[in-house]
PDB file of C-alpha atoms and ligand atoms in Angstrom:
ATOM      1  CA  MET A   1      -4.828 -27.568   3.774  1.00 95.00           C
ATOM      2  CA  ASN A   2      -3.870 -24.582   1.598  1.00 98.00           C
ATOM      3  CA  ILE A   3      -5.545 -21.475   2.976  1.00 98.00           C
ATOM      4  CA  ILE A   4      -5.738 -17.808   1.937  1.00 98.00           C
ATOM      5  CA  PHE A   5      -6.393 -15.092   4.528  1.00 98.00           C
ATOM      6  CA  LEU A   6      -8.221 -12.114   3.041  1.00 97.00           C
ATOM      7  CA  GLY A   7      -9.339  -8.985   4.840  1.00 95.00           C
ATOM      8  CA  PRO A   8      -8.478  -5.339   5.468  1.00 95.00           C
ATOM      9  CA  PRO A   9      -5.298  -4.303   7.265  1.00 93.00           C
ATOM     10  CA  GLY A  10      -5.740  -4.777  11.001  1.00 90.00           C
ATOM     11  CA  ALA A  11      -8.485  -7.408  10.798  1.00 93.00           C
ATOM     12  CA  GLY A  12      -6.147  -9.896  12.463  1.00 92.00           C
ATOM     13  CA  LYS A  13      -4.806 -11.885   9.513  1.00 95.00           C
ATOM     14  CA  GLY A  14      -1.324 -12.116  10.962  1.00 93.00           C
ATOM     15  CA  THR A  15      -2.527 -12.935  14.491  1.00 93.00           C
ATOM     16  CA  HIS A  16      -4.802 -15.787  13.422  1.00 96.00           C
ATOM     17  CA  ALA A  17      -2.410 -17.054  10.771  1.00 96.00           C
ATOM     18  CA  GLN A  18       0.344 -17.352  13.406  1.00 95.00           C
ATOM     19  CA  LYS A  19      -1.939 -19.215  15.806  1.00 96.00           C
ATOM     20  CA  LEU A  20      -3.095 -21.594  13.083  1.00 96.00           C
ATOM     21  CA  MET A  21       0.478 -22.161  11.966  1.00 96.00           C
ATOM     22  CA  ASN A  22       1.264 -23.480  15.452  1.00 95.00           C
ATOM     23  CA  GLU A  23      -1.930 -25.497  15.735  1.00 96.00           C
ATOM     24  CA  LEU A  24      -1.873 -27.088  12.273  1.00 96.00           C
ATOM     25  CA  GLU A  25       1.929 -27.181  11.946  1.00 96.00           C
ATOM     26  CA  ILE A  26       1.896 -25.611   8.512  1.00 97.00           C
ATOM     27  CA  PRO A  27       3.826 -22.449   7.597  1.00 97.00           C
ATOM     28  CA  GLN A  28       2.366 -18.949   7.623  1.00 97.00           C
ATOM     29  CA  ILE A  29       3.482 -17.145   4.502  1.00 97.00           C
ATOM     30  CA  SER A  30       3.174 -13.421   5.039  1.00 97.00           C
ATOM     31  CA  THR A  31       4.254 -11.325   2.082  1.00 97.00           C
ATOM     32  CA  GLY A  32       4.262  -8.264   4.367  1.00 95.00           C
ATOM     33  CA  ASP A  33       6.698  -9.946   6.795  1.00 95.00           C
ATOM     34  CA  MET A  34       8.879 -11.153   3.932  1.00 96.00           C
ATOM     35  CA  LEU A  35       9.034  -7.666   2.443  1.00 97.00           C
ATOM     36  CA  ARG A  36       9.775  -6.013   5.817  1.00 95.00           C
ATOM     37  CA  GLN A  37      12.581  -8.498   6.448  1.00 94.00           C
ATOM     38  CA  ALA A  38      14.002  -7.688   3.007  1.00 96.00           C
ATOM     39  CA  ILE A  39      13.864  -3.966   3.840  1.00 95.00           C
ATOM     40  CA  LYS A  40      15.649  -4.543   7.155  1.00 93.00           C
ATOM     41  CA  ALA A  41      18.347  -6.614   5.410  1.00 96.00           C
ATOM     42  CA  GLU A  42      18.609  -3.966   2.634  1.00 97.00           C
ATOM     43  CA  THR A  43      18.389  -6.543  -0.139  1.00 97.00           C
ATOM     44  CA  GLU A  44      17.556  -5.595  -3.722  1.00 97.00           C
ATOM     45  CA  LEU A  45      13.952  -6.647  -3.080  1.00 96.00           C
ATOM     46  CA  GLY A  46      13.829  -4.556   0.085  1.00 97.00           C
ATOM     47  CA  ILE A  47      15.161  -1.444  -1.619  1.00 97.00           C
ATOM     48  CA  LEU A  48      12.563  -1.827  -4.362  1.00 96.00           C
ATOM     49  CA  ALA A  49       9.660  -2.478  -1.967  1.00 97.00           C
ATOM     50  CA  LYS A  50      10.379   0.192   0.651  1.00 97.00           C
ATOM     51  CA  GLY A  51       8.823   3.219  -1.064  1.00 96.00           C
ATOM     52  CA  PHE A  52       5.605   1.401  -1.916  1.00 97.00           C
ATOM     53  CA  ILE A  53       5.184   0.048   1.602  1.00 96.00           C
ATOM     54  CA  ASP A  54       5.959   3.325   3.359  1.00 94.00           C
ATOM     55  CA  ARG A  55       3.332   5.099   1.245  1.00 94.00           C
ATOM     56  CA  GLY A  56       0.744   2.378   1.891  1.00 93.00           C
ATOM     57  CA  GLU A  57       0.692   1.357  -1.764  1.00 96.00           C
ATOM     58  CA  LEU A  58       0.962  -2.165  -3.119  1.00 97.00           C
ATOM     59  CA  VAL A  59       4.266  -3.585  -4.294  1.00 98.00           C
ATOM     60  CA  PRO A  60       4.006  -4.467  -8.037  1.00 98.00           C
ATOM     61  CA  ASP A  61       2.250  -7.759  -8.787  1.00 98.00           C
ATOM     62  CA  GLU A  62       5.143  -9.420 -10.620  1.00 97.00           C
ATOM     63  CA  VAL A  63       7.442  -8.836  -7.644  1.00 97.00           C
ATOM     64  CA  VAL A  64       5.180 -10.428  -5.009  1.00 98.00           C
ATOM     65  CA  ILE A  65       4.048 -13.204  -7.353  1.00 98.00           C
ATOM     66  CA  GLY A  66       7.713 -14.141  -7.831  1.00 97.00           C
ATOM     67  CA  ILE A  67       8.490 -14.334  -4.112  1.00 97.00           C
ATOM     68  CA  VAL A  68       5.359 -16.360  -3.322  1.00 98.00           C
ATOM     69  CA  LYS A  69       5.931 -18.807  -6.163  1.00 98.00           C
ATOM     70  CA  GLU A  70       9.473 -19.411  -4.949  1.00 97.00           C
ATOM     71  CA  ARG A  71       8.356 -19.805  -1.337  1.00 97.00           C
ATOM     72  CA  LEU A  72       5.554 -22.304  -2.102  1.00 98.00           C
ATOM     73  CA  ALA A  73       8.022 -24.536  -3.936  1.00 97.00           C
ATOM     74  CA  GLN A  74       9.938 -25.134  -0.705  1.00 97.00           C
ATOM     75  CA  GLN A  75       9.691 -28.431   1.136  1.00 97.00           C
ATOM     76  CA  ASP A  76       7.851 -27.175   4.223  1.00 97.00           C
ATOM     77  CA  CYS A  77       4.881 -26.035   2.089  1.00 98.00           C
ATOM     78  CA  GLN A  78       4.149 -29.479   0.722  1.00 96.00           C
ATOM     79  CA  LYS A  79       1.762 -30.438   3.539  1.00 94.00           C
ATOM     80  CA  GLY A  80      -0.118 -27.137   3.503  1.00 97.00           C
ATOM     81  CA  TYR A  81       0.294 -23.402   4.170  1.00 98.00           C
ATOM     82  CA  ILE A  82      -1.482 -20.221   5.150  1.00 98.00           C
ATOM     83  CA  LEU A  83      -1.126 -17.299   2.756  1.00 98.00           C
ATOM     84  CA  ASP A  84      -1.378 -14.120   4.822  1.00 97.00           C
ATOM     85  CA  GLY A  85      -1.615 -10.965   2.712  1.00 96.00           C
ATOM     86  CA  PHE A  86      -1.420 -12.642  -0.690  1.00 98.00           C
ATOM     87  CA  PRO A  87      -3.153 -12.457  -3.127  1.00 98.00           C
ATOM     88  CA  ARG A  88      -4.092  -8.788  -2.841  1.00 98.00           C
ATOM     89  CA  THR A  89      -5.175  -8.117  -6.423  1.00 98.00           C
ATOM     90  CA  VAL A  90      -7.120 -10.091  -9.039  1.00 98.00           C
ATOM     91  CA  PRO A  91      -3.994 -10.564 -11.223  1.00 98.00           C
ATOM     92  CA  GLN A  92      -2.175 -12.013  -8.174  1.00 98.00           C
ATOM     93  CA  ALA A  93      -5.080 -14.427  -7.580  1.00 98.00           C
ATOM     94  CA  GLU A  94      -5.038 -15.485 -11.212  1.00 98.00           C
ATOM     95  CA  ALA A  95      -1.288 -16.067 -11.152  1.00 98.00           C
ATOM     96  CA  LEU A  96      -1.612 -18.054  -7.909  1.00 98.00           C
ATOM     97  CA  SER A  97      -4.197 -20.365  -9.468  1.00 98.00           C
ATOM     98  CA  GLN A  98      -1.557 -21.355 -12.034  1.00 98.00           C
ATOM     99  CA  PHE A  99       0.910 -22.717  -9.468  1.00 97.00           C
ATOM    100  CA  ALA A 100      -1.155 -23.574  -6.371  1.00 97.00           C
ATOM    101  CA  LYS A 101      -4.258 -25.515  -5.420  1.00 97.00           C
ATOM    102  CA  ILE A 102      -6.125 -23.444  -2.817  1.00 98.00           C
ATOM    103  CA  ASP A 103      -8.747 -25.093  -0.602  1.00 97.00           C
ATOM    104  CA  CYS A 104     -10.323 -22.065   0.966  1.00 97.00           C
ATOM    105  CA  ALA A 105     -10.204 -18.251   1.135  1.00 98.00           C
ATOM    106  CA  LEU A 106     -11.062 -16.983   4.594  1.00 98.00           C
ATOM    107  CA  ASN A 107     -12.367 -13.426   4.670  1.00 97.00           C
ATOM    108  CA  LEU A 108     -11.724 -11.685   8.011  1.00 97.00           C
ATOM    109  CA  SER A 109     -14.045  -8.712   8.119  1.00 94.00           C
ATOM    110  CA  LEU A 110     -13.957  -5.600  10.309  1.00 92.00           C
ATOM    111  CA  ALA A 111     -15.265  -1.992  10.246  1.00 90.00           C
ATOM    112  CA  ASP A 112     -12.878   0.863   9.334  1.00 88.00           C
ATOM    113  CA  GLU A 113     -13.314   2.678  12.696  1.00 88.00           C
ATOM    114  CA  VAL A 114     -12.040  -0.351  14.590  1.00 91.00           C
ATOM    115  CA  ILE A 115      -9.160  -0.823  12.164  1.00 92.00           C
ATOM    116  CA  ILE A 116      -7.772   2.666  12.708  1.00 91.00           C
ATOM    117  CA  GLY A 117      -7.610   2.218  16.510  1.00 89.00           C
ATOM    118  CA  ARG A 118      -5.969  -1.165  16.181  1.00 90.00           C
ATOM    119  CA  LEU A 119      -3.315  -0.133  13.687  1.00 93.00           C
ATOM    120  CA  SER A 120      -2.329   3.150  15.282  1.00 93.00           C
ATOM    121  CA  GLY A 121      -1.468   1.328  18.545  1.00 94.00           C
ATOM    122  CA  ARG A 122       0.158  -1.655  16.883  1.00 95.00           C
ATOM    123  CA  ARG A 123       3.748  -2.666  17.616  1.00 96.00           C
ATOM    124  CA  VAL A 124       5.471  -5.414  15.667  1.00 95.00           C
ATOM    125  CA  CYS A 125       8.486  -7.686  15.975  1.00 95.00           C
ATOM    126  CA  LEU A 126      10.406  -7.637  12.689  1.00 93.00           C
ATOM    127  CA  LYS A 127      12.232 -10.825  13.602  1.00 93.00           C
ATOM    128  CA  CYS A 128       9.338 -13.241  14.217  1.00 93.00           C
ATOM    129  CA  GLY A 129       6.336 -11.266  12.931  1.00 91.00           C
ATOM    130  CA  ALA A 130       4.449 -11.220  16.254  1.00 93.00           C
ATOM    131  CA  THR A 131       2.150  -8.228  16.759  1.00 93.00           C
ATOM    132  CA  TYR A 132       1.056  -6.421  19.929  1.00 94.00           C
ATOM    133  CA  HIS A 133      -1.086  -3.437  20.902  1.00 94.00           C
ATOM    134  CA  THR A 134       0.149  -0.614  23.168  1.00 96.00           C
ATOM    135  CA  SER A 135      -2.993  -0.997  25.299  1.00 94.00           C
ATOM    136  CA  THR A 136      -1.811  -4.392  26.555  1.00 93.00           C
ATOM    137  CA  LEU A 137       1.989  -3.951  26.478  1.00 96.00           C
ATOM    138  CA  ASN A 138       2.249  -2.014  29.789  1.00 95.00           C
ATOM    139  CA  GLY A 139       5.233  -0.119  28.430  1.00 94.00           C
ATOM    140  CA  ARG A 140       7.098  -3.268  27.455  1.00 95.00           C
ATOM    141  CA  THR A 141       9.304  -2.769  24.377  1.00 96.00           C
ATOM    142  CA  ASP A 142      10.585  -6.296  23.647  1.00 97.00           C
ATOM    143  CA  CYS A 143       8.878  -9.237  21.943  1.00 97.00           C
ATOM    144  CA  ALA A 144       7.407 -11.764  24.402  1.00 96.00           C
ATOM    145  CA  ALA A 145       7.955 -14.510  21.818  1.00 95.00           C
ATOM    146  CA  CYS A 146      11.587 -13.952  20.784  1.00 96.00           C
ATOM    147  CA  GLY A 147      12.999 -11.017  22.773  1.00 97.00           C
ATOM    148  CA  ASP A 148      13.732  -8.764  19.776  1.00 97.00           C
ATOM    149  CA  GLU A 149      12.764  -5.092  20.033  1.00 96.00           C
ATOM    150  CA  LEU A 150       9.249  -4.015  19.065  1.00 97.00           C
ATOM    151  CA  VAL A 151       8.787  -1.222  16.542  1.00 95.00           C
ATOM    152  CA  GLN A 152       5.940   0.813  15.115  1.00 95.00           C
ATOM    153  CA  ARG A 153       5.591   0.177  11.398  1.00 93.00           C
ATOM    154  CA  LYS A 154       6.116   3.298   9.297  1.00 91.00           C
ATOM    155  CA  ASP A 155       2.839   2.567   7.523  1.00 94.00           C
ATOM    156  CA  ASP A 156       0.885   2.416  10.806  1.00 94.00           C
ATOM    157  CA  THR A 157       0.417   6.213  10.942  1.00 91.00           C
ATOM    158  CA  PRO A 158      -3.115   7.675  10.566  1.00 89.00           C
ATOM    159  CA  GLU A 159      -2.472   9.127   7.096  1.00 88.00           C
ATOM    160  CA  THR A 160      -0.932   5.973   5.658  1.00 93.00           C
ATOM    161  CA  ILE A 161      -3.569   3.784   7.319  1.00 93.00           C
ATOM    162  CA  GLN A 162      -6.241   5.766   5.477  1.00 93.00           C
ATOM    163  CA  ASN A 163      -4.390   5.213   2.206  1.00 94.00           C
ATOM    164  CA  ARG A 164      -4.075   1.471   2.885  1.00 94.00           C
ATOM    165  CA  LEU A 165      -7.825   1.269   3.494  1.00 95.00           C
ATOM    166  CA  THR A 166      -8.478   3.040   0.179  1.00 95.00           C
ATOM    167  CA  VAL A 167      -6.079   0.701  -1.612  1.00 96.00           C
ATOM    168  CA  TYR A 168      -7.744  -2.278   0.081  1.00 96.00           C
ATOM    169  CA  ALA A 169     -11.230  -1.214  -1.038  1.00 96.00           C
ATOM    170  CA  ALA A 170     -10.120  -0.582  -4.629  1.00 98.00           C
ATOM    171  CA  GLN A 171      -7.709  -3.447  -5.249  1.00 98.00           C
ATOM    172  CA  THR A 172      -8.175  -6.226  -2.695  1.00 97.00           C
ATOM    173  CA  ALA A 173     -11.884  -6.218  -1.779  1.00 97.00           C
ATOM    174  CA  PRO A 174     -12.797  -7.423  -5.328  1.00 98.00           C
ATOM    175  CA  LEU A 175     -11.179 -10.733  -4.323  1.00 98.00           C
ATOM    176  CA  ILE A 176     -14.112 -11.366  -1.983  1.00 98.00           C
ATOM    177  CA  ASP A 177     -16.443 -11.684  -4.994  1.00 98.00           C
ATOM    178  CA  TYR A 178     -13.751 -13.478  -6.959  1.00 98.00           C
ATOM    179  CA  TYR A 179     -13.492 -16.308  -4.403  1.00 98.00           C
ATOM    180  CA  GLN A 180     -17.216 -16.236  -3.657  1.00 98.00           C
ATOM    181  CA  GLU A 181     -17.926 -17.001  -7.303  1.00 98.00           C
ATOM    182  CA  LYS A 182     -15.509 -19.908  -7.156  1.00 97.00           C
ATOM    183  CA  GLY A 183     -17.327 -21.273  -4.080  1.00 97.00           C
ATOM    184  CA  MET A 184     -14.140 -20.970  -2.001  1.00 97.00           C
ATOM    185  CA  LEU A 185     -15.040 -18.074   0.318  1.00 98.00           C
ATOM    186  CA  ARG A 186     -15.808 -18.243   4.039  1.00 97.00           C
ATOM    187  CA  THR A 187     -16.312 -15.074   6.084  1.00 96.00           C
ATOM    188  CA  VAL A 188     -15.597 -14.437   9.771  1.00 96.00           C
ATOM    189  CA  GLU A 189     -16.652 -11.202  11.530  1.00 94.00           C
ATOM    190  CA  CYS A 190     -13.682 -10.219  13.678  1.00 93.00           C
ATOM    191  CA  THR A 191     -15.493  -8.035  16.215  1.00 91.00           C
ATOM    192  CA  GLY A 192     -14.870 -10.199  19.313  1.00 92.00           C
ATOM    193  CA  THR A 193     -11.781 -10.874  21.403  1.00 92.00           C
ATOM    194  CA  VAL A 194      -8.777 -12.577  19.791  1.00 92.00           C
ATOM    195  CA  GLU A 195      -9.839 -15.896  21.377  1.00 95.00           C
ATOM    196  CA  GLU A 196     -13.458 -15.574  20.226  1.00 96.00           C
ATOM    197  CA  ASN A 197     -12.413 -14.628  16.720  1.00 96.00           C
ATOM    198  CA  HIS A 198      -9.943 -17.467  16.611  1.00 97.00           C
ATOM    199  CA  ARG A 199     -12.617 -19.991  17.542  1.00 97.00           C
ATOM    200  CA  ALA A 200     -14.737 -18.611  14.687  1.00 97.00           C
ATOM    201  CA  VAL A 201     -11.761 -18.913  12.315  1.00 97.00           C
ATOM    202  CA  ARG A 202     -11.242 -22.549  13.272  1.00 97.00           C
ATOM    203  CA  LYS A 203     -14.929 -23.283  12.910  1.00 97.00           C
ATOM    204  CA  ALA A 204     -15.044 -21.683   9.448  1.00 96.00           C
ATOM    205  CA  LEU A 205     -12.113 -23.863   8.408  1.00 96.00           C
ATOM    206  CA  GLY A 206     -13.650 -26.991   9.921  1.00 94.00           C
ATOM    207  CA  VAL A 207     -10.784 -27.582  12.358  1.00 92.00           C
ATOM    208  CA  GLU A 208     -12.687 -27.355  15.672  1.00 77.00           C
TER     209      GLU A 208
HETATM  210  P1  ADP B   1      -1.489  -5.199   6.535  1.00 76.77           P
HETATM  211  O1  ADP B   1      -2.374  -6.387   6.260  1.00 76.77           O
HETATM  212  O2  ADP B   1      -1.481  -4.800   7.957  1.00 76.77           O
HETATM  213  O3  ADP B   1      -1.733  -4.036   5.622  1.00 76.77           O
HETATM  214  P2  ADP B   1       0.936  -6.519   5.455  1.00 76.77           P
HETATM  215  O4  ADP B   1       2.042  -6.789   6.378  1.00 76.77           O
HETATM  216  O5  ADP B   1       0.186  -7.677   4.897  1.00 76.77           O
HETATM  217  O6  ADP B   1       0.002  -5.545   6.265  1.00 76.77           O
HETATM  218  O7  ADP B   1       1.432  -5.633   4.208  1.00 76.77           O
HETATM  219  C1  ADP B   1       2.146  -4.437   4.387  1.00 76.77           C
HETATM  220  C2  ADP B   1       2.490  -3.830   3.032  1.00 76.77           C
HETATM  221  O8  ADP B   1       3.306  -4.732   2.276  1.00 76.77           O
HETATM  222  C3  ADP B   1       1.306  -3.528   2.123  1.00 76.77           C
HETATM  223  O9  ADP B   1       0.692  -2.281   2.416  1.00 76.77           O
HETATM  224  C4  ADP B   1       1.982  -3.553   0.748  1.00 76.77           C
HETATM  225  O10 ADP B   1       2.696  -2.380   0.501  1.00 76.77           O
HETATM  226  C5  ADP B   1       2.988  -4.681   0.890  1.00 76.77           C
HETATM  227  N1  ADP B   1       2.411  -5.982   0.483  1.00 76.77           N
HETATM  228  C6  ADP B   1       2.206  -7.070   1.283  1.00 76.77           C
HETATM  229  N2  ADP B   1       1.637  -8.074   0.595  1.00 76.77           N
HETATM  230  C7  ADP B   1       1.466  -7.619  -0.682  1.00 76.77           C
HETATM  231  C8  ADP B   1       0.906  -8.170  -1.869  1.00 76.77           C
HETATM  232  N3  ADP B   1       0.391  -9.409  -1.900  1.00 76.77           N
HETATM  233  N4  ADP B   1       0.892  -7.390  -2.986  1.00 76.77           N
HETATM  234  C9  ADP B   1       1.396  -6.153  -2.979  1.00 76.77           C
HETATM  235  N5  ADP B   1       1.912  -5.568  -1.901  1.00 76.77           N
HETATM  236  C10 ADP B   1       1.968  -6.288  -0.752  1.00 76.77           C
HETATM  237 ZN1   ZN B   2       9.562 -11.686  18.033  1.00 76.77          ZN
END
């Protein structure tokens, strides 16, 4: 199954994509994780992407389209994949349709007020992409999954979060109608606990 995860920052795309990756044994392809790893490794891509990401803006379409196209051509994507954070604009969706056959776009939906609380307490592992919230970490500063140190993303500050929400509404939300019109959209309200939301995600995908 080739799945797209849509939804505002903080709706839980990464969390549910990681769980599904383990359950369905198909890779999670997170453009955000790929870009953050490139920044950490100071590659050419990372140097280019850093300013956009830190300001909460989108990295140019041709850049992300290139990295996704290359990634989907790899062997482990042949039996399916979860696209987490891509496409984020209509031109990205149109480019994707030229080199991929998508089965379903899952729209994870959540109110802005909830998003701000979630993102401002978020801590991430740059090595494996796991995410945590300060409210449940009990002061712990290492990743329970891989042991690497947890960090606060530079774009998880109140000001940048607001900008990301504005960018989401203007550039990414139109994809909801785009996939709706193609009959590919399924929506899940992510207001419950992680477990409740995950059950709803599985149900929407028909993998109960
Ligand atoms: P979140 O969903 O929490 O906003 P991501 O990790 O998906 O976080 O993305 C973080 C940042 O990486 C975005 O704000 C943007 O700058 C960049 N980015 C990720 N995916 C894309 C994409 N498909 N197109 C453009 N920029 C992207
Ligand atoms: Zn980790």
